[in-house]
CSV table of C-alpha atoms and ligand atoms in Angstrom, one decimal:
chain,number,residue,atom,x,y,z
A,273,MET,CA,79.6,95.0,59.0
A,274,ASN,CA,81.0,91.7,60.9
A,275,ASN,CA,80.6,88.4,61.8
A,276,THR,CA,80.8,89.7,66.0
A,277,GLU,CA,77.5,91.8,65.3
A,278,GLY,CA,74.9,91.4,65.8
A,279,MET,CA,72.1,90.6,62.9
A,280,LEU,CA,68.9,90.9,63.1
A,281,LYS,CA,66.8,93.9,63.3
A,282,GLU,CA,66.1,95.8,66.7
A,283,GLY,CA,63.4,94.1,68.4
A,284,SER,CA,63.1,91.2,66.5
A,285,LEU,CA,62.7,89.3,69.4
A,286,LYS,CA,59.9,91.7,71.3
A,287,ASP,CA,57.8,90.1,73.6
A,288,ARG,CA,58.9,86.8,73.0
A,289,THR,CA,60.0,84.1,75.6
A,290,ILE,CA,62.7,81.5,75.3
A,291,ILE,CA,63.5,78.6,77.5
A,292,ILE,CA,67.1,77.9,77.4
A,293,THR,CA,68.5,75.2,78.7
A,294,GLY,CA,72.4,74.6,79.5
A,295,GLY,CA,72.1,78.4,79.1
A,296,GLY,CA,73.9,79.6,82.3
A,297,THR,CA,77.6,78.8,80.0
A,298,GLY,CA,78.7,78.5,76.5
A,299,LEU,CA,77.1,78.8,73.8
A,300,GLY,CA,73.5,79.0,75.7
A,301,LYS,CA,74.8,81.8,77.6
A,302,SER,CA,75.6,84.1,73.8
A,303,MET,CA,72.6,83.2,72.7
A,304,SER,CA,70.8,84.3,75.6
A,305,ARG,CA,72.8,87.8,75.6
A,306,TYR,CA,71.9,88.0,72.3
A,307,PHE,CA,68.0,87.3,72.8
A,308,LEU,CA,67.8,89.8,75.3
A,309,GLN,CA,69.3,92.5,72.8
A,310,LEU,CA,66.6,91.8,70.2
A,311,GLY,CA,63.9,91.8,72.8
A,312,ALA,CA,63.2,89.0,74.3
A,313,ASN,CA,62.5,87.7,78.1
A,314,VAL,CA,65.0,84.7,78.6
A,315,VAL,CA,64.6,81.4,80.8
A,316,ILE,CA,67.9,79.9,81.9
A,317,THR,CA,67.6,76.3,83.3
A,318,SER,CA,70.0,73.6,84.3
A,319,ARG,CA,71.7,71.9,86.9
A,320,LYS,CA,74.0,74.8,89.1
A,321,LEU,CA,71.5,77.6,90.3
A,322,ASP,CA,75.0,79.6,91.1
A,323,VAL,CA,75.9,79.5,88.0
A,324,LEU,CA,72.5,80.3,86.7
A,325,GLN,CA,71.8,82.9,88.8
A,326,ALA,CA,75.3,84.8,88.2
A,327,THR,CA,74.6,84.5,84.5
A,328,ALA,CA,70.7,86.0,85.3
A,329,ASP,CA,72.6,88.8,87.1
A,330,GLU,CA,75.4,89.4,84.5
A,331,LEU,CA,72.7,89.8,81.2
A,332,MET,CA,70.2,91.2,83.0
A,333,LYS,CA,73.2,93.9,83.9
A,334,GLU,CA,74.3,94.0,80.7
A,335,THR,CA,71.2,94.3,78.1
A,336,GLY,CA,68.0,95.7,80.5
A,337,GLY,CA,66.6,92.5,79.4
A,338,GLN,CA,64.1,90.2,82.0
A,339,VAL,CA,66.5,87.1,82.6
A,340,LEU,CA,64.4,83.7,85.1
A,341,ALA,CA,67.0,81.4,86.3
A,342,VAL,CA,65.4,78.1,87.0
A,343,GLN,CA,67.1,75.2,88.4
A,344,CYS,CA,66.0,71.6,86.4
A,345,ASP,CA,67.6,68.4,85.5
A,346,VAL,CA,66.6,67.9,82.3
A,347,ARG,CA,66.6,64.3,82.4
A,348,LYS,CA,63.6,64.6,84.8
A,349,TYR,CA,60.1,64.6,83.3
A,350,LEU,CA,58.6,66.4,86.5
A,351,GLU,CA,61.3,69.0,87.1
A,352,VAL,CA,60.8,70.1,83.6
A,353,GLU,CA,57.1,70.5,84.2
A,354,LYS,CA,58.0,73.1,86.7
A,355,MET,CA,60.3,74.7,84.9
A,356,VAL,CA,57.2,75.2,82.0
A,357,GLU,CA,55.5,76.5,85.3
A,358,ALA,CA,57.4,79.1,86.6
A,359,THR,CA,58.1,80.1,83.4
A,360,VAL,CA,54.3,80.9,82.5
A,361,ALA,CA,54.3,81.6,86.3
A,362,LYS,CA,56.8,84.9,85.5
A,363,PHE,CA,56.6,85.4,82.2
A,364,GLY,CA,52.6,85.1,81.0
A,365,LYS,CA,53.3,82.0,78.3
A,366,VAL,CA,56.7,80.6,76.4
A,367,ASP,CA,57.8,81.2,72.7
A,368,THR,CA,60.6,79.4,72.1
A,369,LEU,CA,62.0,76.1,73.6
A,370,LEU,CA,66.0,75.7,72.3
A,371,ASN,CA,67.2,72.4,73.5
A,372,ASN,CA,71.2,73.5,74.2
A,373,ALA,CA,71.7,71.2,77.3
A,374,ALA,CA,73.7,69.0,76.5
A,375,GLY,CA,76.8,66.1,78.4
A,376,ASN,CA,79.6,64.6,76.4
A,377,PHE,CA,83.5,63.8,76.7
A,378,ILE,CA,86.0,62.4,75.3
A,379,SER,CA,86.2,58.8,75.3
A,380,PRO,CA,87.4,55.1,74.0
A,381,THR,CA,83.5,53.7,73.8
A,382,GLU,CA,85.3,50.3,75.3
A,383,ARG,CA,86.1,51.9,78.5
A,384,LEU,CA,82.7,53.4,79.0
A,385,SER,CA,80.7,52.3,81.7
A,386,ALA,CA,77.1,51.3,81.0
A,387,ARG,CA,76.3,54.1,83.3
A,388,ALA,CA,78.4,56.7,81.5
A,389,PHE,CA,77.3,55.9,78.3
A,390,ASP,CA,73.3,56.3,80.0
A,391,THR,CA,74.8,59.9,81.4
A,392,ILE,CA,75.1,61.5,78.1
A,393,VAL,CA,72.6,60.1,76.5
A,394,ASP,CA,70.1,61.1,79.0
A,395,ILE,CA,71.0,64.1,79.6
A,396,VAL,CA,71.0,64.9,75.7
A,397,LEU,CA,68.5,62.7,73.9
A,398,ARG,CA,66.4,62.4,77.2
A,399,GLY,CA,66.5,65.9,78.1
A,400,SER,CA,65.9,67.0,74.1
A,401,TYR,CA,62.3,65.0,74.6
A,402,ASN,CA,61.5,65.3,77.6
A,403,CYS,CA,61.7,69.8,77.6
A,404,THR,CA,59.5,69.3,74.0
A,405,LEU,CA,57.1,66.9,75.0
A,406,ALA,CA,56.3,69.4,77.7
A,407,LEU,CA,56.2,72.2,75.8
A,408,GLY,CA,53.8,70.7,72.8
A,409,LYS,CA,51.8,69.6,75.1
A,410,HIS,CA,51.0,72.8,76.9
A,411,TRP,CA,50.9,74.6,73.2
A,412,ILE,CA,48.9,71.9,72.7
A,413,LYS,CA,46.3,72.0,75.0
A,414,GLU,CA,46.6,75.3,75.4
A,415,LYS,CA,45.0,76.2,71.5
A,416,GLN,CA,48.8,79.0,71.3
A,417,THR,CA,50.4,78.8,68.1
A,418,ASN,CA,53.2,80.6,66.2
A,419,LYS,CA,56.3,78.9,68.5
A,420,THR,CA,59.4,77.7,67.8
A,421,ILE,CA,61.9,74.6,68.9
A,422,LEU,CA,65.4,74.9,67.8
A,423,SER,CA,67.9,71.6,69.5
A,424,ILE,CA,71.6,72.3,68.7
A,425,VAL,CA,73.2,69.0,67.7
A,426,THR,CA,76.1,68.5,65.5
A,427,THR,CA,77.7,67.7,62.3
A,428,TYR,CA,78.2,63.8,63.6
A,429,ALA,CA,74.6,63.1,64.4
A,430,TRP,CA,74.5,61.9,60.6
A,431,THR,CA,78.1,60.8,60.0
A,432,GLY,CA,78.4,60.0,63.7
A,433,SER,CA,81.9,59.8,65.2
A,434,ALA,CA,84.5,57.9,66.8
A,435,TYR,CA,85.7,58.7,70.5
A,436,VAL,CA,82.3,60.4,70.8
A,437,VAL,CA,79.2,57.4,70.6
A,438,PRO,CA,77.0,57.9,73.0
A,439,SER,CA,76.9,62.0,71.8
A,440,ALA,CA,76.3,61.0,68.6
A,441,CYS,CA,73.7,58.7,69.2
A,442,ALA,CA,72.0,61.2,71.5
A,443,LYS,CA,72.3,64.1,68.8
A,444,ALA,CA,71.4,62.0,65.6
A,445,GLY,CA,67.7,61.0,68.0
A,446,VAL,CA,67.2,64.6,68.8
A,447,LEU,CA,67.8,65.4,64.8
A,448,ALA,CA,65.1,62.8,63.8
A,449,MET,CA,62.7,63.7,66.8
A,450,THR,CA,63.3,67.6,64.8
A,451,ARG,CA,62.1,65.9,61.7
A,452,SER,CA,59.8,63.7,62.8
A,453,LEU,CA,58.1,66.5,64.8
A,454,ALA,CA,58.3,68.9,62.3
A,455,VAL,CA,55.7,67.0,60.2
A,456,GLU,CA,53.6,66.0,63.1
A,457,TRP,CA,53.2,69.5,64.9
A,458,ALA,CA,53.4,72.1,62.1
A,459,ARG,CA,49.3,72.0,62.1
A,460,TYR,CA,49.6,73.1,65.4
A,461,GLY,CA,51.1,76.5,64.5
A,462,ILE,CA,54.9,74.7,65.8
A,463,ARG,CA,58.0,74.7,63.9
A,464,THR,CA,61.0,72.7,64.9
A,465,ASN,CA,64.6,73.2,63.0
A,466,ALA,CA,67.8,72.3,64.2
A,467,ILE,CA,71.2,74.3,64.2
A,468,ALA,CA,74.7,71.4,64.0
A,469,PRO,CA,77.7,73.7,64.7
A,470,GLY,CA,81.5,72.8,64.1
A,471,PRO,CA,83.5,73.9,66.6
A,472,PHE,CA,83.3,77.0,68.7
A,473,PRO,CA,85.1,77.3,71.5
A,474,THR,CA,83.6,77.0,74.9
A,475,LYS,CA,84.7,76.0,78.3
A,476,GLY,CA,82.6,72.8,78.5
A,477,ALA,CA,82.9,71.5,75.6
A,478,TRP,CA,87.0,72.1,75.1
A,479,ASP,CA,87.6,71.0,79.1
A,480,ARG,CA,86.0,67.2,77.7
A,481,LEU,CA,86.9,67.4,74.1
A,482,VAL,CA,90.4,68.5,74.1
A,483,PRO,CA,91.7,68.1,77.1
A,484,GLY,CA,95.5,69.8,78.3
A,485,GLU,CA,98.5,69.6,75.8
A,486,PHE,CA,96.2,67.7,73.1
A,487,ARG,CA,94.4,71.0,72.2
A,488,GLU,CA,97.3,72.0,70.1
A,489,LYS,CA,98.2,68.6,69.5
A,490,PHE,CA,94.7,68.6,67.8
A,491,ASP,CA,93.4,72.2,67.6
A,492,LEU,CA,90.5,71.7,65.6
A,493,LYS,CA,90.4,74.9,63.3
A,494,ASN,CA,92.5,72.9,61.6
A,495,ARG,CA,90.1,70.5,60.4
A,496,VAL,CA,88.3,73.5,58.8
A,497,PRO,CA,88.4,74.4,55.2
A,498,LEU,CA,87.9,77.9,55.8
A,499,GLY,CA,90.4,77.8,58.9
A,500,ARG,CA,89.2,78.9,62.2
A,501,VAL,CA,86.8,78.1,64.6
A,502,GLY,CA,83.4,79.9,64.8
A,503,GLU,CA,82.6,82.9,66.3
A,504,HIS,CA,79.6,82.8,68.8
A,505,GLN,CA,78.1,85.7,67.4
A,506,GLU,CA,77.9,83.6,63.7
A,507,LEU,CA,75.6,80.9,66.2
A,508,CYS,CA,73.7,83.5,67.7
A,509,ASN,CA,73.0,85.6,64.7
A,510,LEU,CA,71.4,82.0,62.9
A,511,ALA,CA,69.8,80.5,66.1
A,512,ALA,CA,68.1,84.2,66.2
A,513,TYR,CA,66.7,84.0,62.9
A,514,LEU,CA,65.5,80.5,62.8
A,515,ILE,CA,63.7,81.1,66.3
A,516,SER,CA,62.0,84.2,64.8
A,517,ASP,CA,59.5,85.5,62.7
A,518,TYR,CA,61.7,85.9,59.4
A,519,SER,CA,61.9,82.0,59.2
A,520,GLY,CA,58.6,81.2,59.3
A,521,TYR,CA,58.9,79.1,55.9
A,522,ILE,CA,61.6,76.8,57.7
A,523,ASN,CA,60.7,73.6,59.4
A,524,GLY,CA,62.2,70.9,60.1
A,525,ASP,CA,65.7,71.6,58.6
A,526,VAL,CA,68.9,71.1,59.9
A,527,ILE,CA,71.5,74.3,58.9
A,528,THR,CA,75.2,73.4,58.8
A,529,ILE,CA,77.7,76.3,60.5
A,530,ASP,CA,81.4,74.5,60.3
A,531,GLY,CA,83.2,76.6,57.9
A,532,GLY,CA,83.2,73.8,55.9
A,533,GLU,CA,84.3,71.5,58.4
A,534,TRP,CA,82.0,67.7,58.0
A,535,LEU,CA,82.5,67.7,54.3
A,536,GLN,CA,86.1,68.2,54.4
A,537,GLY,CA,86.3,65.0,56.0
A,538,ALA,CA,84.1,62.9,53.6
A,539,GLY,CA,85.1,63.9,50.0
A,540,GLU,CA,87.4,61.3,48.7
A,541,PHE,CA,90.5,63.5,47.6
A,542,ASN,CA,90.2,66.7,50.0
A,543,MET,CA,93.1,65.6,51.3
A,544,PHE,CA,95.5,66.5,48.2
A,545,GLY,CA,94.8,70.6,49.8
A,546,GLU,CA,98.5,69.8,50.9
A,547,ILE,CA,99.1,69.1,47.7
A,548,THR,CA,101.9,72.3,46.7
A,549,GLN,CA,101.9,74.2,43.3
A,550,GLU,CA,105.4,71.9,41.9
A,551,GLN,CA,103.6,69.0,42.7
A,552,TRP,CA,100.3,69.3,41.1
A,553,ASP,CA,102.8,70.5,38.0
A,554,ALA,CA,104.4,66.7,38.6
A,555,ILE,CA,101.1,65.0,38.9
A,556,GLU,CA,99.7,66.1,35.8
A,557,VAL,CA,102.7,65.0,33.5
A,558,MET,CA,102.1,61.4,35.1
A,559,VAL,CA,98.0,62.0,34.6
A,560,ARG,CA,98.7,63.5,30.8
A,561,GLY,CA,101.6,61.2,30.4
A,562,ALA,CA,98.5,57.5,31.7
A,563,LYS,CA,97.4,55.2,28.7
A,564,SER,CA,94.8,53.2,29.1
A,565,GLU,CA,95.9,49.1,29.0
B,171,LIG,C1,84.6,57.8,81.3
B,171,LIG,C2,83.4,59.3,82.6
B,171,LIG,C3,84.2,59.8,82.1
B,171,LIG,C4,85.3,60.6,81.3
B,171,LIG,C5,82.6,60.6,83.5
B,171,LIG,N1,82.6,58.7,83.0
B,171,LIG,N2,84.1,61.0,82.9
B,171,LIG,N3,83.7,57.9,82.2
B,171,LIG,N4,85.4,59.0,80.9
B,171,LIG,N5,85.6,60.9,81.4
B,171,LIG,C6,81.7,58.2,83.7
B,171,LIG,C7,81.5,58.5,85.4
B,171,LIG,O1,82.5,57.4,86.2
B,171,LIG,C8,80.3,57.2,85.6
B,171,LIG,O2,80.0,56.6,85.4
B,171,LIG,C9,79.2,58.1,84.7
B,171,LIG,O3,80.3,58.7,83.2
B,171,LIG,C10,78.4,59.5,85.1
B,171,LIG,O4,79.8,60.3,85.9
B,171,LIG,P1,79.1,61.3,86.6
B,171,LIG,O5,80.0,62.3,86.8
B,171,LIG,O6,78.6,60.8,87.8
B,171,LIG,O7,77.6,62.4,85.6
B,171,LIG,P2,77.6,64.1,86.1
B,171,LIG,O8,78.1,64.7,87.1
B,171,LIG,O9,75.9,64.2,85.8
B,171,LIG,O10,77.7,64.3,85.2
B,171,LIG,C11,77.8,64.1,83.8
B,171,LIG,C12,79.4,64.8,82.7
B,171,LIG,C13,79.3,66.3,82.5
B,171,LIG,C14,78.7,64.5,81.3
B,171,LIG,C15,80.1,63.5,83.1
B,171,LIG,O11,81.1,66.2,82.2
B,171,LIG,C16,79.0,67.0,83.0
B,171,LIG,O12,78.2,67.8,84.0
B,171,LIG,N6,78.9,67.6,81.1
B,171,LIG,C17,78.0,68.7,81.2
B,171,LIG,C18,78.9,70.0,80.3
B,171,LIG,C19,79.2,69.1,79.4
B,171,LIG,O13,79.1,67.8,78.3
B,171,LIG,N7,79.9,69.8,78.3
B,171,LIG,C20,80.1,70.0,76.8
B,171,LIG,C21,79.2,69.6,75.7
B,171,LIG,S1,80.3,69.7,74.2
B,171,LIG,P3,80.0,55.1,86.4
B,171,LIG,O14,79.9,54.3,86.0
B,171,LIG,O15,81.7,54.9,87.2
B,171,LIG,O16,79.1,55.6,87.9
B,171,LIG,C22,79.7,69.0,73.0
B,171,LIG,C23,80.0,69.8,72.1
B,171,LIG,C24,80.0,69.0,70.3
B,171,LIG,O17,78.5,68.7,73.2
B,171,LIG,C25,80.2,68.5,69.2
B,171,LIG,C26,82.3,69.5,69.9
B,171,LIG,C27,82.3,69.8,67.6
B,172,LIG,P1,78.2,73.6,78.3
B,172,LIG,O1,79.1,75.1,78.2
B,172,LIG,O2,79.3,73.1,79.0
B,172,LIG,O3,77.0,73.7,78.2
B,172,LIG,C1,76.5,72.8,78.7
B,172,LIG,C2,75.0,73.6,78.8
B,172,LIG,O4,74.2,71.8,79.1
B,172,LIG,C3,75.9,73.6,80.6
B,172,LIG,O5,75.5,75.0,81.3
B,172,LIG,C4,75.2,72.6,81.6
B,172,LIG,O6,74.7,72.7,82.8
B,172,LIG,C5,73.8,71.7,81.2
B,172,LIG,N1,73.5,71.1,81.6
B,172,LIG,C6,74.5,69.8,81.5
B,172,LIG,N2,73.5,68.4,81.9
B,172,LIG,C7,72.6,68.9,82.1
B,172,LIG,C8,70.9,68.4,82.6
B,172,LIG,N3,71.0,67.8,82.6
B,172,LIG,N4,70.1,69.5,82.5
B,172,LIG,C9,70.1,70.5,82.3
B,172,LIG,N5,71.2,71.0,82.1
B,172,LIG,C10,72.3,70.6,81.9
B,172,LIG,O7,79.0,73.5,76.2
B,172,LIG,P2,78.7,74.6,74.7
B,172,LIG,O8,79.6,74.0,74.3
B,172,LIG,O9,77.7,75.5,75.0
B,172,LIG,O10,77.5,73.4,74.8
B,172,LIG,C11,76.5,73.8,74.3
B,172,LIG,C12,75.5,73.3,73.0
B,172,LIG,O11,76.3,73.2,71.8
B,172,LIG,C13,75.5,71.7,73.7
B,172,LIG,O12,74.6,71.1,72.8
B,172,LIG,C14,76.3,71.3,72.4
B,172,LIG,O13,76.8,69.6,72.1
B,172,LIG,C15,76.5,72.0,71.3
B,172,LIG,N6,77.5,71.8,70.5
B,172,LIG,C16,79.0,72.7,70.6
B,172,LIG,C17,80.0,72.7,69.9
B,172,LIG,C18,80.8,73.3,70.2
B,172,LIG,O14,82.4,73.7,69.9
B,172,LIG,N7,81.0,74.3,71.3
B,172,LIG,C19,80.0,72.0,69.2
B,172,LIG,C20,78.8,71.1,68.5
B,172,LIG,C21,77.4,71.2,69.6
B,172,LIG,P3,75.2,72.5,84.7
B,172,LIG,O15,76.4,72.0,84.2
B,172,LIG,O16,74.7,73.6,85.2
B,172,LIG,O17,73.7,71.7,84.8
């Protein structure tokens, strides 16, 4: 048993239909693969149909499961409605929405145009509420229950972060939506939860957040108390659990999976991890010798 293995029982997501926005690449692709291995039907959706179709073909061949690739810009509500219709036409129903699509890049905020700010907020926040609203309306109208919405946020949804301010604003909004709807839509049998990952290497994120030589200079694993980045399967295991019936009593929560990263930055004296044993000996002598005035 190790952290690169699937955790749930075979067939845990059998007959469930799962829409994964941004499912053609990165973490969305990894989660799609695992959900297929657990017996789900998967719909992957984003702007680039060629990327989606290549992923769909690869994953169907690899897992023997069914994948529908649907082009859809989540910023556009009409396209989202059509994507949901295409899903129902193919699989008869939808059970889970995974809000995973995102846009982001590193930049001093004062260098951003208003349109650049809009672009990120529109993909992350508008995209997530468009999909959530379309699915919620559909499920409530059809009186369908036992549905789940899972959103991928980040730990800076609550700490904020310099140099990714539009993303931080938008992810905070997605988290607020998650907690709000957990209460409002529970009566309709819809659970809403979120995952806040720390660094999990993907091309999409790394090329935009730690490009070129900065990747070594600001090695993200050095910020993580566990001293490493995340394994995709670790996130996949958590996501599969949160959308499955095994987590039926978890509603409105955000689960952090970051090796302790955000707390490392939070504790007043956490930087003392670099102090050697000899230095601690010296410190102890000084502290024991301290006298009150
Ligand atoms: C300043 C920039 C810029 C940059 C784009 N813009 N890149 N401004 N610095 N580096 C500006 C453009 O000039 C334009 O404004 C506006 O942003 C929109 O850019 P477009 O290229 O027209 O937009 P679009 O083609 O829609 O592409 C969206 C994108 C792109 C977000 C810019 O990077 C993208 O497609 N990203 C999708 C995938 C992604 O970002 N994945 C990473 C998620 S990682 P003007 O005013 O000039 O018109 C993540 C991890 C978080 O979220 C946590 C990690 C630990
Ligand atoms: P990624 O591979 O770049 O994934 C982002 C996806 O979003 C792409 O497939 C992209 O596809 C899609 N997308 C972008 N704009 C879209 C739009 N307007 N409509 C529909 N789809 C759109 O990056 P990733 O690292 O896997 O990120 C996945 C999720 O994890 C994101 O929510 C991200 O914020 C979150 N996250 C990642 C990390 C990490 O370390 N990797 C950490 C914390 C949180 P198209 O370009 O084809 O549209």
